[in-house]
Amino acid sequence: NKIKPDYVIHLAACVGGLFKNMNKNLEIFEINLLINFNVIKCCHLYKIKKCISCLSTCIFPDNVTYPIKENMLHNGKPHESNYGYSYAKRLLEIHSRLYRETHNSKFICIIPCNIYGENDNFSLEEGHVIPALIHQCYLSKKFNKPFVVKGTGSPLRQFIYVEDLANIILLILEKYEGNDDLIVATPEKDEISIKNIAELIAHYFEYDNIKFDTNYSDGQYKKTVDNTKLRNFIDYKMTDIKTGLSNTINWFKLNY
Ligand code: GDP
């Protein structure tokens, strides 16, 4: 009411990596339900012209055919590890859709793959894999201890650099007239294993004492998504993982 925005980009969430989700499923469910309900309701009350809400590829069904497409979102149960987060986010999609159907609101949803980059949450316990591993590798080198990567390293992920996601969201805000959810992800061919990510990070720190701790969970093996719809809408060249990681690590070192 005070700011009177025309547009809302709804990124607020209680969010973290696999291990935060596993430890705090209930808390994450409740907080996100409240955040999402309030934001969407207020977008309606204050007559927002367009609201773009952020979902995640981790909320798709666990048991699916690959590559995953937008229309599969509600086709089955999400992975056990993060079902609190997933159902809260799936309801955000339903809530936006109901406003479109009932009030013709331009409330749409994007579905990004794993995100990384500057200004992330670098918590060792609760961060997502890239920021947690950057922090872990930094400390391992400093104290000359093994660089411990949780799980087997075999899971596959698509990673989008935060600058790319931000630029794409602005393009969607300005130019996308559709109502359909949009997966915002790097191409399938750029899918990469956690092991490869750990090796790249270790390479930037010039430290090769990597150990995989298989007492920890791997989470979902993969959640490969198809970005065809996005590519039909824009031709955007994504930052390659090496450049993105090197920018992120430089930022981390400068801001530690
Ligand atoms: P996800 O893609 O939703 O599963 O989220 P994450 O960004 O937390 O990535 C989880 C994957 O990275 C799993 O396969 C984990 O076993 C692996 N992993 C390895 N080390 C870490 C770590 O220190 N933190 C996190 N969050 N994941 C890790």
GROMACS .gro file of C-alpha atoms and ligand atoms in nm:
model
  284
    1ASN     CA    1   0.000   0.000   0.000
    2LYS     CA    2   0.288   0.237   0.079
    3ILE     CA    3   0.500   0.154  -0.226
    4LYS     CA    4   0.219   0.088  -0.475
    5PRO     CA    5   0.419  -0.136  -0.712
    6ASP     CA    6   0.294  -0.212  -1.062
    7TYR     CA    7   0.483  -0.540  -1.081
    8VAL     CA    8   0.592  -0.804  -0.833
    9ILE     CA    9   0.872  -1.055  -0.872
   10HIS     CA   10   0.803  -1.298  -0.590
   11LEU     CA   11   1.131  -1.462  -0.485
   12ALA     CA   12   1.078  -1.465  -0.110
   13ALA     CA   13   1.104  -1.811   0.043
   14CYS     CA   14   1.228  -2.016   0.332
   15VAL     CA   15   1.471  -2.224   0.130
   16GLY     CA   16   1.791  -2.423   0.158
   17GLY     CA   17   1.978  -2.727   0.035
   18LEU     CA   18   1.892  -3.093   0.068
   19PHE     CA   19   2.000  -3.115   0.432
   20LYS     CA   20   1.798  -2.814   0.547
   21ASN     CA   21   1.493  -2.960   0.374
   22MET     CA   22   1.541  -3.298   0.540
   23ASN     CA   23   1.579  -3.144   0.888
   24LYS     CA   24   1.307  -2.879   0.863
   25ASN     CA   25   1.033  -3.013   0.634
   26LEU     CA   26   0.747  -2.894   0.858
   27GLU     CA   27   0.892  -2.548   0.928
   28ILE     CA   28   0.967  -2.495   0.560
   29PHE     CA   29   0.613  -2.603   0.465
   30GLU     CA   30   0.445  -2.365   0.710
   31ILE     CA   31   0.662  -2.059   0.644
   32ASN     CA   32   0.634  -2.090   0.266
   33LEU     CA   33   0.258  -2.144   0.278
   34LEU     CA   34   0.221  -1.818   0.469
   35ILE     CA   35   0.467  -1.621   0.254
   36ASN     CA   36   0.307  -1.736  -0.070
   37PHE     CA   37  -0.051  -1.693   0.045
   38ASN     CA   38   0.016  -1.337   0.166
   39VAL     CA   39   0.212  -1.228  -0.140
   40ILE     CA   40  -0.044  -1.355  -0.391
   41LYS     CA   41  -0.338  -1.225  -0.190
   42CYS     CA   42  -0.176  -0.879  -0.165
   43CYS     CA   43  -0.096  -0.881  -0.537
   44HIS     CA   44  -0.469  -0.916  -0.591
   45LEU     CA   45  -0.573  -0.661  -0.327
   46TYR     CA   46  -0.331  -0.400  -0.463
   47LYS     CA   47  -0.414  -0.470  -0.828
   48ILE     CA   48  -0.065  -0.573  -0.936
   49LYS     CA   49  -0.041  -0.578  -1.318
   50LYS     CA   50   0.188  -0.877  -1.333
   51CYS     CA   51   0.329  -1.109  -1.068
   52ILE     CA   52   0.606  -1.359  -1.145
   53SER     CA   53   0.645  -1.623  -0.877
   54CYS     CA   54   0.941  -1.851  -0.845
   55LEU     CA   55   0.895  -2.228  -0.810
   56SER     CA   56   1.178  -2.482  -0.844
   57THR     CA   57   1.257  -2.795  -1.044
   58CYS     CA   58   1.294  -2.979  -0.711
   59ILE     CA   59   0.914  -2.976  -0.667
   60PHE     CA   60   0.842  -3.197  -0.969
   61PRO     CA   61   0.730  -3.557  -0.909
   62ASP     CA   62   1.004  -3.795  -0.804
   63ASN     CA   63   0.880  -4.067  -1.034
   64VAL     CA   64   0.867  -3.909  -1.383
   65THR     CA   65   0.980  -3.954  -1.736
   66TYR     CA   66   1.273  -3.741  -1.853
   67PRO     CA   67   1.317  -3.471  -1.959
   68ILE     CA   68   1.062  -3.312  -1.729
   69LYS     CA   69   0.821  -3.060  -1.883
   70GLU     CA   70   0.613  -2.784  -1.723
   71ASN     CA   71   0.284  -2.974  -1.747
   72MET     CA   72   0.410  -3.261  -1.527
   73LEU     CA   73   0.418  -3.056  -1.207
   74HIS     CA   74   0.119  -3.218  -1.036
   75ASN     CA   75   0.155  -3.568  -1.182
   76GLY     CA   76   0.286  -3.746  -0.871
   77LYS     CA   77   0.443  -3.717  -0.529
   78PRO     CA   78   0.756  -3.506  -0.488
   79HIS     CA   79   1.080  -3.652  -0.349
   80GLU     CA   80   1.048  -3.743   0.024
   81SER     CA   81   1.340  -3.521   0.124
   82ASN     CA   82   1.162  -3.193   0.048
   83TYR     CA   83   0.792  -3.260   0.030
   84GLY     CA   84   0.711  -2.973   0.270
   85TYR     CA   85   0.879  -2.723   0.038
   86SER     CA   86   0.737  -2.890  -0.271
   87TYR     CA   87   0.373  -2.889  -0.168
   88ALA     CA   88   0.393  -2.527  -0.047
   89LYS     CA   89   0.536  -2.428  -0.387
   90ARG     CA   90   0.285  -2.641  -0.580
   91LEU     CA   91   0.007  -2.455  -0.401
   92LEU     CA   92   0.163  -2.126  -0.511
   93GLU     CA   93   0.119  -2.248  -0.868
   94ILE     CA   94  -0.244  -2.341  -0.799
   95HIS     CA   95  -0.310  -2.009  -0.624
   96SER     CA   96  -0.169  -1.813  -0.921
   97ARG     CA   97  -0.372  -2.022  -1.164
   98LEU     CA   98  -0.695  -1.968  -0.969
   99TYR     CA   99  -0.643  -1.591  -0.981
  100ARG     CA  100  -0.587  -1.610  -1.356
  101GLU     CA  101  -0.906  -1.810  -1.402
  102THR     CA  102  -1.119  -1.613  -1.158
  103HIS     CA  103  -0.994  -1.255  -1.203
  104ASN     CA  104  -0.791  -1.270  -1.522
  105SER     CA  105  -0.484  -1.171  -1.319
  106LYS     CA  106  -0.143  -1.190  -1.483
  107PHE     CA  107  -0.001  -1.409  -1.208
  108ILE     CA  108   0.247  -1.651  -1.361
  109CYS     CA  109   0.514  -1.891  -1.237
  110ILE     CA  110   0.867  -1.974  -1.344
  111ILE     CA  111   1.046  -2.296  -1.257
  112PRO     CA  112   1.424  -2.251  -1.232
  113CYS     CA  113   1.675  -2.534  -1.199
  114ASN     CA  114   1.943  -2.516  -0.922
  115ILE     CA  115   2.072  -2.160  -0.886
  116TYR     CA  116   2.417  -2.042  -0.782
  117GLY     CA  117   2.618  -1.721  -0.777
  118GLU     CA  118   2.719  -1.419  -0.573
  119ASN     CA  119   2.522  -1.329  -0.260
  120ASP     CA  120   2.410  -1.687  -0.201
  121ASN     CA  121   2.370  -1.847   0.140
  122PHE     CA  122   2.710  -2.013   0.197
  123SER     CA  123   2.603  -2.203   0.511
  124LEU     CA  124   2.784  -2.536   0.544
  125GLU     CA  125   2.478  -2.706   0.691
  126GLU     CA  126   2.186  -2.537   0.519
  127GLY     CA  127   2.317  -2.397   0.190
  128HIS     CA  128   2.267  -2.548  -0.154
  129VAL     CA  129   2.540  -2.768  -0.288
  130ILE     CA  130   2.756  -2.512  -0.475
  131PRO     CA  131   2.779  -2.246  -0.200
  132ALA     CA  132   2.818  -2.514   0.071
  133LEU     CA  133   3.101  -2.682  -0.122
  134ILE     CA  134   3.277  -2.351  -0.194
  135HIS     CA  135   3.278  -2.275   0.178
  136GLN     CA  136   3.381  -2.631   0.261
  137CYS     CA  137   3.671  -2.629   0.014
  138TYR     CA  138   3.790  -2.290   0.139
  139LEU     CA  139   3.807  -2.422   0.499
  140SER     CA  140   3.955  -2.759   0.397
  141LYS     CA  141   4.242  -2.586   0.221
  142LYS     CA  142   4.296  -2.339   0.504
  143PHE     CA  143   4.318  -2.615   0.767
  144ASN     CA  144   4.473  -2.874   0.536
  145LYS     CA  145   4.189  -3.125   0.586
  146PRO     CA  146   4.006  -3.342   0.329
  147PHE     CA  147   3.750  -3.154   0.120
  148VAL     CA  148   3.441  -3.356   0.221
  149VAL     CA  149   3.158  -3.380  -0.031
  150LYS     CA  150   2.834  -3.527   0.101
  151GLY     CA  151   2.688  -3.834  -0.071
  152THR     CA  152   2.832  -4.034  -0.361
  153GLY     CA  153   2.878  -3.742  -0.601
  154SER     CA  154   2.682  -3.927  -0.870
  155PRO     CA  155   2.357  -3.718  -0.875
  156LEU     CA  156   2.308  -3.493  -1.177
  157ARG     CA  157   2.190  -3.132  -1.174
  158GLN     CA  158   2.138  -2.838  -1.408
  159PHE     CA  159   2.279  -2.515  -1.261
  160ILE     CA  160   2.182  -2.165  -1.370
  161TYR     CA  161   2.399  -1.863  -1.286
  162VAL     CA  162   2.209  -1.604  -1.083
  163GLU     CA  163   2.279  -1.316  -1.328
  164ASP     CA  164   2.127  -1.518  -1.611
  165LEU     CA  165   1.818  -1.597  -1.408
  166ALA     CA  166   1.777  -1.230  -1.312
  167ASN     CA  167   1.812  -1.116  -1.674
  168ILE     CA  168   1.565  -1.379  -1.795
  169ILE     CA  169   1.309  -1.284  -1.529
  170LEU     CA  170   1.323  -0.923  -1.650
  171LEU     CA  171   1.272  -1.036  -2.010
  172ILE     CA  172   0.974  -1.244  -1.899
  173LEU     CA  173   0.834  -0.947  -1.710
  174GLU     CA  174   0.865  -0.719  -2.012
  175LYS     CA  175   0.788  -0.953  -2.300
  176TYR     CA  176   0.617  -1.278  -2.202
  177GLU     CA  177   0.245  -1.258  -2.268
  178GLY     CA  178   0.163  -1.624  -2.200
  179ASN     CA  179   0.005  -1.768  -1.887
  180ASP     CA  180   0.185  -2.099  -1.889
  181ASP     CA  181   0.453  -2.186  -1.634
  182LEU     CA  182   0.802  -2.157  -1.778
  183ILE     CA  183   1.100  -2.376  -1.691
  184VAL     CA  184   1.409  -2.154  -1.673
  185ALA     CA  185   1.709  -2.384  -1.698
  186THR     CA  186   2.034  -2.451  -1.877
  187PRO     CA  187   2.021  -2.701  -2.166
  188GLU     CA  188   1.999  -3.073  -2.086
  189LYS     CA  189   2.345  -3.126  -2.235
  190ASP     CA  190   2.492  -2.905  -1.962
  191GLU     CA  191   2.369  -3.132  -1.685
  192ILE     CA  192   2.663  -3.207  -1.455
  193SER     CA  193   2.735  -3.445  -1.166
  194ILE     CA  194   2.799  -3.329  -0.809
  195LYS     CA  195   3.139  -3.499  -0.839
  196ASN     CA  196   3.230  -3.282  -1.140
  197ILE     CA  197   3.113  -2.969  -0.959
  198ALA     CA  198   3.329  -3.060  -0.657
  199GLU     CA  199   3.628  -3.117  -0.885
  200LEU     CA  200   3.581  -2.780  -1.056
  201ILE     CA  201   3.558  -2.605  -0.718
  202ALA     CA  202   3.867  -2.791  -0.594
  203HIS     CA  203   4.047  -2.688  -0.912
  204TYR     CA  204   3.978  -2.317  -0.849
  205PHE     CA  205   4.110  -2.351  -0.494
  206GLU     CA  206   4.408  -2.553  -0.623
  207TYR     CA  207   4.328  -2.824  -0.372
  208ASP     CA  208   4.272  -3.185  -0.471
  209ASN     CA  209   4.221  -3.373  -0.144
  210ILE     CA  210   3.852  -3.463  -0.213
  211LYS     CA  211   3.661  -3.726  -0.011
  212PHE     CA  212   3.301  -3.842  -0.063
  213ASP     CA  213   3.111  -3.915   0.259
  214THR     CA  214   2.851  -4.172   0.160
  215ASN     CA  215   2.691  -4.165   0.507
  216TYR     CA  216   2.503  -3.862   0.373
  217SER     CA  217   2.204  -3.874   0.142
  218ASP     CA  218   2.226  -3.815  -0.233
  219GLY     CA  219   1.870  -3.682  -0.253
  220GLN     CA  220   1.698  -3.716  -0.589
  221TYR     CA  221   1.928  -3.874  -0.849
  222LYS     CA  222   1.831  -3.627  -1.120
  223LYS     CA  223   1.555  -3.390  -1.224
  224THR     CA  224   1.651  -3.313  -1.579
  225VAL     CA  225   1.419  -3.052  -1.726
  226ASP     CA  226   1.338  -2.950  -2.081
  227ASN     CA  227   1.379  -2.576  -2.151
  228THR     CA  228   1.220  -2.579  -2.500
  229LYS     CA  229   0.937  -2.346  -2.404
  230LEU     CA  230   1.183  -2.085  -2.276
  231ARG     CA  231   1.400  -2.122  -2.587
  232ASN     CA  232   1.094  -2.070  -2.808
  233PHE     CA  233   1.035  -1.746  -2.625
  234ILE     CA  234   1.392  -1.608  -2.610
  235ASP     CA  235   1.735  -1.683  -2.742
  236TYR     CA  236   1.954  -1.625  -2.437
  237LYS     CA  237   2.312  -1.740  -2.407
  238MET     CA  238   2.371  -1.875  -2.057
  239THR     CA  239   2.697  -1.817  -1.870
  240ASP     CA  240   2.905  -2.135  -1.875
  241ILE     CA  241   2.959  -2.312  -1.543
  242LYS     CA  242   3.334  -2.241  -1.529
  243THR     CA  243   3.288  -1.864  -1.563
  244GLY     CA  244   2.997  -1.864  -1.318
  245LEU     CA  245   3.188  -2.068  -1.060
  246SER     CA  246   3.500  -1.856  -1.090
  247ASN     CA  247   3.296  -1.533  -1.041
  248THR     CA  248   3.121  -1.687  -0.740
  249ILE     CA  249   3.443  -1.811  -0.579
  250ASN     CA  250   3.614  -1.473  -0.630
  251TRP     CA  251   3.317  -1.302  -0.470
  252PHE     CA  252   3.321  -1.549  -0.180
  253LYS     CA  253   3.692  -1.493  -0.113
  254LEU     CA  254   3.651  -1.113  -0.123
  255ASN     CA  255   3.349  -1.120   0.109
  256TYR     CA  256   3.442  -1.400   0.351
  257GDP     P1  257   1.885  -3.038  -0.450
  257GDP     O1  258   1.933  -3.019  -0.590
  257GDP     O2  259   1.748  -2.986  -0.430
  257GDP     O3  260   1.901  -3.180  -0.406
  257GDP     O4  261   1.972  -2.946  -0.356
  257GDP     P2  262   2.124  -2.922  -0.321
  257GDP     O5  263   2.173  -2.799  -0.385
  257GDP     O6  264   2.127  -2.926  -0.171
  257GDP     O7  265   2.211  -3.043  -0.381
  257GDP     C1  266   2.208  -3.166  -0.319
  257GDP     C2  267   2.305  -3.266  -0.383
  257GDP     O8  268   2.441  -3.225  -0.359
  257GDP     C3  269   2.288  -3.402  -0.317
  257GDP     O9  270   2.323  -3.505  -0.410
  257GDP     C4  271   2.392  -3.396  -0.205
  257GDP    O10  272   2.433  -3.525  -0.162
  257GDP     C5  273   2.505  -3.320  -0.274
  257GDP     N1  274   2.593  -3.250  -0.179
  257GDP     C6  275   2.724  -3.278  -0.157
  257GDP     N2  276   2.777  -3.201  -0.061
  257GDP     C7  277   2.677  -3.116  -0.022
  257GDP     C8  278   2.670  -3.010   0.074
  257GDP    O11  279   2.766  -2.978   0.145
  257GDP     N3  280   2.550  -2.945   0.084
  257GDP     C9  281   2.443  -2.979   0.008
  257GDP     N4  282   2.329  -2.908   0.021
  257GDP     N5  283   2.446  -3.080  -0.082
  257GDP    C10  284   2.561  -3.147  -0.098
   0.00000   0.00000   0.00000
